[in-house]
CSV table of C-alpha atoms in Angstrom, one decimal:
chain,number,residue,atom,x,y,z
A,1,MET,CA,0.0,0.0,0.0
A,2,PHE,CA,1.3,3.5,-0.9
A,3,SER,CA,1.1,5.7,2.2
A,4,ASP,CA,3.6,8.5,1.8
A,5,ASN,CA,2.8,11.6,3.8
A,6,LEU,CA,2.8,14.2,1.0
A,7,ALA,CA,2.3,17.1,3.5
A,8,LEU,CA,5.2,16.2,5.9
A,9,GLU,CA,7.2,19.4,6.6
A,10,LYS,CA,5.6,21.4,3.7
A,11,SER,CA,4.6,25.1,3.9
A,12,THR,CA,1.3,25.7,5.7
A,13,TRP,CA,-1.2,28.5,6.5
A,14,GLN,CA,-4.1,28.8,8.8
A,15,SER,CA,-6.9,31.3,9.3
A,16,ASN,CA,-7.7,32.4,12.9
A,17,ALA,CA,-4.5,31.1,14.3
A,18,TYR,CA,-4.1,31.2,18.1
A,19,LEU,CA,-1.1,33.4,18.9
A,20,ILE,CA,0.4,34.5,22.2
A,21,LYS,CA,2.1,37.9,21.9
A,22,GLN,CA,4.3,37.3,24.9
A,23,ARG,CA,6.1,34.3,23.3
A,24,PRO,CA,8.8,34.8,20.7
A,25,TYR,CA,7.4,31.9,18.6
A,26,ASN,CA,4.1,30.5,17.6
A,27,THR,CA,3.4,27.6,19.8
A,28,TRP,CA,0.3,26.4,18.0
A,29,GLY,CA,1.0,27.4,14.4
A,30,ALA,CA,-0.2,25.7,11.2
A,31,GLU,CA,3.1,24.0,10.8
A,32,LYS,CA,2.3,21.7,13.8
A,33,ALA,CA,-0.1,19.8,11.6
A,34,VAL,CA,2.6,18.6,9.2
A,35,ASP,CA,5.7,18.2,11.5
A,36,GLY,CA,5.1,14.4,11.9
A,37,ARG,CA,4.5,14.6,15.6
A,38,TYR,CA,1.1,13.2,17.0
A,39,THR,CA,1.8,11.2,20.1
A,40,GLU,CA,0.4,13.8,22.5
A,41,LEU,CA,-2.9,15.2,21.3
A,42,ASN,CA,-3.3,18.0,23.8
A,43,ALA,CA,-2.7,21.7,23.8
A,44,ALA,CA,0.2,21.7,26.2
A,45,SER,CA,2.3,19.3,24.1
A,46,GLY,CA,3.0,21.7,21.3
A,47,GLN,CA,2.1,19.1,18.8
A,48,CYS,CA,-1.3,20.5,17.7
A,49,THR,CA,-2.4,23.5,15.8
A,50,ILE,CA,-5.0,25.6,17.5
A,51,SER,CA,-7.5,28.3,16.3
A,52,ARG,CA,-8.3,31.5,18.2
A,53,LYS,CA,-10.9,31.3,21.0
A,54,ASN,CA,-14.6,31.7,20.0
A,55,GLN,CA,-13.9,30.7,16.4
A,56,TYR,CA,-16.3,28.1,15.0
A,57,THR,CA,-14.6,27.7,11.7
A,58,ALA,CA,-11.0,27.7,10.6
A,59,GLU,CA,-9.2,27.1,7.3
A,60,TRP,CA,-5.9,25.3,7.0
A,61,GLY,CA,-3.9,24.7,4.0
A,62,VAL,CA,-0.7,23.0,2.9
A,63,ASP,CA,1.4,23.6,-0.3
A,64,LEU,CA,2.2,20.1,-1.6
A,65,GLU,CA,4.6,21.6,-4.2
A,66,GLY,CA,3.0,19.7,-7.0
A,67,VAL,CA,-0.1,18.0,-8.4
A,68,PHE,CA,-0.9,14.6,-7.0
A,69,SER,CA,-3.7,12.0,-7.1
A,70,ILE,CA,-4.7,11.7,-3.5
A,71,HIS,CA,-6.5,8.6,-2.2
A,72,HIS,CA,-7.4,9.9,1.3
A,73,ILE,CA,-6.7,12.7,3.8
A,74,PHE,CA,-6.4,11.9,7.5
A,75,ILE,CA,-7.0,14.6,10.0
A,76,GLN,CA,-6.1,13.8,13.6
A,77,TYR,CA,-8.1,16.0,16.0
A,78,ARG,CA,-6.9,17.3,19.3
A,79,THR,CA,-8.5,15.1,22.0
A,80,GLU,CA,-6.6,16.1,25.1
A,81,ASN,CA,-5.3,12.5,24.9
A,82,GLU,CA,-8.7,10.9,25.5
A,83,HIS,CA,-9.8,8.1,23.2
A,84,TRP,CA,-11.9,9.4,20.3
A,85,GLY,CA,-15.7,8.9,20.8
A,86,MET,CA,-18.9,10.6,21.7
A,87,SER,CA,-17.4,11.9,25.0
A,88,VAL,CA,-14.6,13.7,23.1
A,89,PHE,CA,-16.8,14.8,20.2
A,90,PHE,CA,-19.4,16.6,22.3
A,91,LYS,CA,-17.1,18.4,24.7
């Protein structure tokens, strides 16, 4: 099965990004979604991209640097390290 991650470490952008002005770097920027890290799915881990508070929609994009036939896209949601299910979905 062909399962290359075409987005890994590519250029990204995000609308409504959550930024903290006191920090010299963007802890939760769009690049977190393509850095290959996903073992800690919580806000404190620095492995997730996060949108601004009170935003119900967000757009995120990645420049794949080419044209590809894509079989599927997998999006891993932040779950605060709880198993995915109804209790996580409706929080």
